[in-house]
Amino acid sequence: MAIITYQDLETYMNKTFTSGQQAAANLLIGSLERELEGILNRSLSGKTITDEKHLLKRGQKQIFLKEWPVNSVTAIKIGELGSEVTQTVTDYDIYTWGIDGIFATTQGTSALITYTAGMSATEQQQLEGIMLRVCAREMAQVIADALGLEKLSAEGFDMTFANAGKAGFFTEDDLYWVARYRRRGVY
């Protein structure tokens, strides 16, 4: 699920896109969201992970899952490597970072975890603004490039296109703003 759509971008820019511009906007939005996922080290939308493998140490009580935040855990299998047994999920404490309440009694115990992870709808909404600003800046550049424009003067009004005419997705200011959503921790 995209944080924004090309229709949102049209409304934000107060412009109706041609079919070619709609396709370009969709590509731009998709690439910016993938880049933002890489910057934040988090999935922006829900992602289902099946049988994520964890080798447990003797006495280990917690499993930190690779994707974050954890929205739900649907299956836990624990046992000897290669012969894990399905457990009752409600027997364990599920947190946004992983699972607590596991007790590995022997070295070489393995756990397979199936879960969904990703940003909540509220967090996605908080990133809408930055996505709209960056996409509008880039889309203005795409449109200007298509027309061969760098500057525009009309009726005594001079305009230089977004980001001082430079292309490039996220500026330092943009990255500073989204840093609060970056995943930090053990994984």
CSV table of C-alpha atoms in Angstrom, one decimal:
chain,number,residue,atom,x,y,z
A,1,MET,CA,0.0,0.0,0.0
A,2,ALA,CA,1.5,3.3,-1.1
A,3,ILE,CA,1.7,6.2,1.4
A,4,ILE,CA,0.5,8.5,-1.4
A,5,THR,CA,-1.0,8.0,-4.9
A,6,TYR,CA,-0.6,10.1,-8.0
A,7,GLN,CA,-4.1,11.5,-7.4
A,8,ASP,CA,-2.8,12.8,-4.0
A,9,LEU,CA,0.2,14.4,-5.8
A,10,GLU,CA,-2.1,16.0,-8.4
A,11,THR,CA,-4.2,17.5,-5.7
A,12,TYR,CA,-1.1,18.7,-3.8
A,13,MET,CA,0.4,20.3,-7.0
A,14,ASN,CA,-3.0,21.6,-8.1
A,15,LYS,CA,-2.4,20.0,-11.5
A,16,THR,CA,-4.0,17.4,-13.7
A,17,PHE,CA,-1.5,14.9,-15.0
A,18,THR,CA,-1.5,13.4,-18.5
A,19,SER,CA,-1.5,9.6,-18.7
A,20,GLY,CA,2.3,9.8,-19.3
A,21,GLN,CA,2.7,12.0,-16.2
A,22,GLN,CA,0.5,9.7,-14.2
A,23,ALA,CA,2.8,6.7,-15.1
A,24,ALA,CA,5.9,8.8,-14.3
A,25,ALA,CA,4.3,9.9,-10.9
A,26,ASN,CA,3.6,6.2,-10.0
A,27,LEU,CA,7.2,5.2,-10.8
A,28,LEU,CA,8.5,8.2,-8.8
A,29,ILE,CA,6.3,7.4,-5.8
A,30,GLY,CA,7.3,3.7,-5.8
A,31,SER,CA,11.0,4.5,-6.1
A,32,LEU,CA,10.9,7.1,-3.4
A,33,GLU,CA,9.0,4.8,-1.0
A,34,ARG,CA,11.6,2.0,-1.6
A,35,GLU,CA,14.4,4.5,-1.0
A,36,LEU,CA,12.7,5.7,2.2
A,37,GLU,CA,12.3,2.1,3.4
A,38,GLY,CA,16.1,1.7,2.9
A,39,ILE,CA,16.8,5.0,4.8
A,40,LEU,CA,14.5,4.1,7.7
A,41,ASN,CA,15.5,0.4,7.6
A,42,ARG,CA,11.7,-0.4,8.0
A,43,SER,CA,8.9,-1.6,5.9
A,44,LEU,CA,6.5,1.3,5.2
A,45,SER,CA,3.6,-1.1,4.6
A,46,GLY,CA,2.7,-4.4,6.1
A,47,LYS,CA,5.0,-7.2,5.2
A,48,THR,CA,4.4,-10.9,6.0
A,49,ILE,CA,7.5,-12.9,7.0
A,50,THR,CA,7.1,-16.7,6.9
A,51,ASP,CA,9.3,-19.0,9.0
A,52,GLU,CA,12.0,-16.5,10.0
A,53,LYS,CA,14.8,-18.7,11.4
A,54,HIS,CA,16.5,-18.1,14.8
A,55,LEU,CA,19.1,-20.3,16.4
A,56,LEU,CA,18.7,-19.9,20.2
A,57,LYS,CA,21.3,-20.1,22.8
A,58,ARG,CA,20.8,-22.0,26.1
A,59,GLY,CA,18.8,-19.9,28.5
A,60,GLN,CA,17.7,-17.4,25.8
A,61,LYS,CA,14.3,-15.9,26.7
A,62,GLN,CA,13.7,-13.3,23.9
A,63,ILE,CA,13.8,-13.3,20.1
A,64,PHE,CA,14.4,-10.0,18.4
A,65,LEU,CA,12.7,-10.2,15.0
A,66,LYS,CA,14.4,-8.8,11.9
A,67,GLU,CA,11.4,-6.7,10.6
A,68,TRP,CA,10.0,-4.0,12.9
A,69,PRO,CA,7.5,-3.0,14.2
A,70,VAL,CA,5.8,-6.4,14.7
A,71,ASN,CA,2.1,-6.1,14.1
A,72,SER,CA,1.1,-9.7,14.8
A,73,VAL,CA,2.7,-13.1,15.2
A,74,THR,CA,0.7,-15.9,13.6
A,75,ALA,CA,3.0,-18.9,14.2
A,76,ILE,CA,5.8,-20.0,16.5
A,77,LYS,CA,7.6,-23.2,16.0
A,78,ILE,CA,10.4,-24.3,18.5
A,79,GLY,CA,12.5,-27.4,18.7
A,80,GLU,CA,15.6,-29.1,17.5
A,81,LEU,CA,16.9,-27.7,14.3
A,82,GLY,CA,14.9,-29.2,11.4
A,83,SER,CA,12.1,-30.7,13.6
A,84,GLU,CA,10.5,-27.6,15.2
A,85,VAL,CA,7.1,-28.1,16.8
A,86,THR,CA,4.2,-25.6,16.5
A,87,GLN,CA,3.6,-23.7,19.7
A,88,THR,CA,0.5,-21.8,21.0
A,89,VAL,CA,1.2,-18.1,20.2
A,90,THR,CA,-0.8,-16.8,23.2
A,91,ASP,CA,1.7,-18.6,25.5
A,92,TYR,CA,4.3,-15.9,24.7
A,93,ASP,CA,4.4,-12.1,25.1
A,94,ILE,CA,4.5,-10.3,21.7
A,95,TYR,CA,6.1,-6.9,21.5
A,96,THR,CA,6.8,-4.5,18.6
A,97,TRP,CA,10.5,-5.7,18.7
A,98,GLY,CA,9.8,-9.5,19.0
A,99,ILE,CA,8.8,-12.2,21.4
A,100,ASP,CA,9.4,-12.7,25.1
A,101,GLY,CA,8.8,-15.7,27.3
A,102,ILE,CA,10.8,-18.2,25.3
A,103,PHE,CA,13.1,-20.5,27.4
A,104,ALA,CA,15.7,-22.4,25.4
A,105,THR,CA,16.8,-25.3,27.5
A,106,THR,CA,19.5,-26.6,25.2
A,107,GLN,CA,22.1,-25.2,22.8
A,108,GLY,CA,21.0,-25.6,19.1
A,109,THR,CA,17.3,-25.0,19.7
A,110,SER,CA,15.7,-23.5,16.7
A,111,ALA,CA,12.7,-21.2,16.3
A,112,LEU,CA,10.7,-20.4,13.2
A,113,ILE,CA,8.5,-17.3,13.4
A,114,THR,CA,5.7,-16.2,11.0
A,115,TYR,CA,4.6,-12.7,11.5
A,116,THR,CA,3.5,-9.4,9.9
A,117,ALA,CA,5.5,-6.2,10.4
A,118,GLY,CA,5.4,-2.6,9.1
A,119,MET,CA,4.5,0.9,10.0
A,120,SER,CA,1.1,1.6,11.4
A,121,ALA,CA,-1.4,3.7,9.5
A,122,THR,CA,-0.8,6.6,11.8
A,123,GLU,CA,3.0,6.6,11.1
A,124,GLN,CA,2.3,6.3,7.4
A,125,GLN,CA,0.1,9.4,7.6
A,126,GLN,CA,2.9,11.3,9.4
A,127,LEU,CA,5.1,10.6,6.4
A,128,GLU,CA,2.6,11.8,3.8
A,129,GLY,CA,3.7,15.4,4.0
A,130,ILE,CA,7.4,14.6,3.4
A,131,MET,CA,6.4,12.2,0.5
A,132,LEU,CA,4.2,14.9,-1.1
A,133,ARG,CA,6.9,17.6,-0.8
A,134,VAL,CA,9.6,15.4,-2.3
A,135,CYS,CA,7.4,13.9,-5.0
A,136,ALA,CA,6.1,17.4,-6.0
A,137,ARG,CA,9.7,18.7,-6.2
A,138,GLU,CA,10.7,15.7,-8.3
A,139,MET,CA,7.6,15.8,-10.5
A,140,ALA,CA,8.0,19.5,-11.1
A,141,GLN,CA,11.5,18.6,-12.3
A,142,VAL,CA,10.2,15.8,-14.5
A,143,ILE,CA,7.7,18.2,-16.1
A,144,ALA,CA,10.3,21.0,-16.5
A,145,ASP,CA,12.7,18.5,-18.1
A,146,ALA,CA,10.1,17.3,-20.5
A,147,LEU,CA,9.5,20.9,-21.5
A,148,GLY,CA,13.2,21.8,-21.5
A,149,LEU,CA,12.6,24.4,-18.8
A,150,GLU,CA,15.0,25.5,-16.0
A,151,LYS,CA,13.5,28.9,-15.3
A,152,LEU,CA,10.2,30.5,-16.2
A,153,SER,CA,9.4,34.1,-16.5
A,154,ALA,CA,5.8,35.1,-17.1
A,155,GLU,CA,4.0,38.4,-16.5
A,156,GLY,CA,6.7,39.9,-14.3
A,157,PHE,CA,7.1,36.7,-12.2
A,158,ASP,CA,10.3,34.8,-12.3
A,159,MET,CA,10.4,31.2,-11.1
A,160,THR,CA,13.3,28.7,-10.8
A,161,PHE,CA,12.2,25.1,-10.6
A,162,ALA,CA,12.3,23.2,-7.3
A,163,ASN,CA,15.5,22.4,-5.4
A,164,ALA,CA,17.4,25.2,-7.2
A,165,GLY,CA,16.8,23.2,-10.4
A,166,LYS,CA,18.7,20.2,-9.1
A,167,ALA,CA,17.3,16.7,-9.2
A,168,GLY,CA,17.9,14.3,-6.4
A,169,PHE,CA,15.4,12.6,-4.2
A,170,PHE,CA,15.8,13.4,-0.5
A,171,THR,CA,17.6,16.5,0.7
A,172,GLU,CA,19.5,16.7,3.9
A,173,ASP,CA,16.6,18.6,5.5
A,174,ASP,CA,14.2,15.8,4.4
A,175,LEU,CA,16.5,13.1,5.9
A,176,TYR,CA,16.8,15.0,9.1
A,177,TRP,CA,13.0,15.1,9.4
A,178,VAL,CA,12.5,11.4,8.8
A,179,ALA,CA,15.3,10.3,11.1
A,180,ARG,CA,12.9,9.9,14.0
A,181,TYR,CA,11.3,6.9,12.2
A,182,ARG,CA,14.6,5.1,11.5
A,183,ARG,CA,14.9,1.7,13.1
A,184,ARG,CA,17.5,1.4,15.8
A,185,GLY,CA,18.2,-1.6,17.9
A,186,VAL,CA,19.2,-5.2,17.8
A,187,TYR,CA,18.1,-7.3,14.9
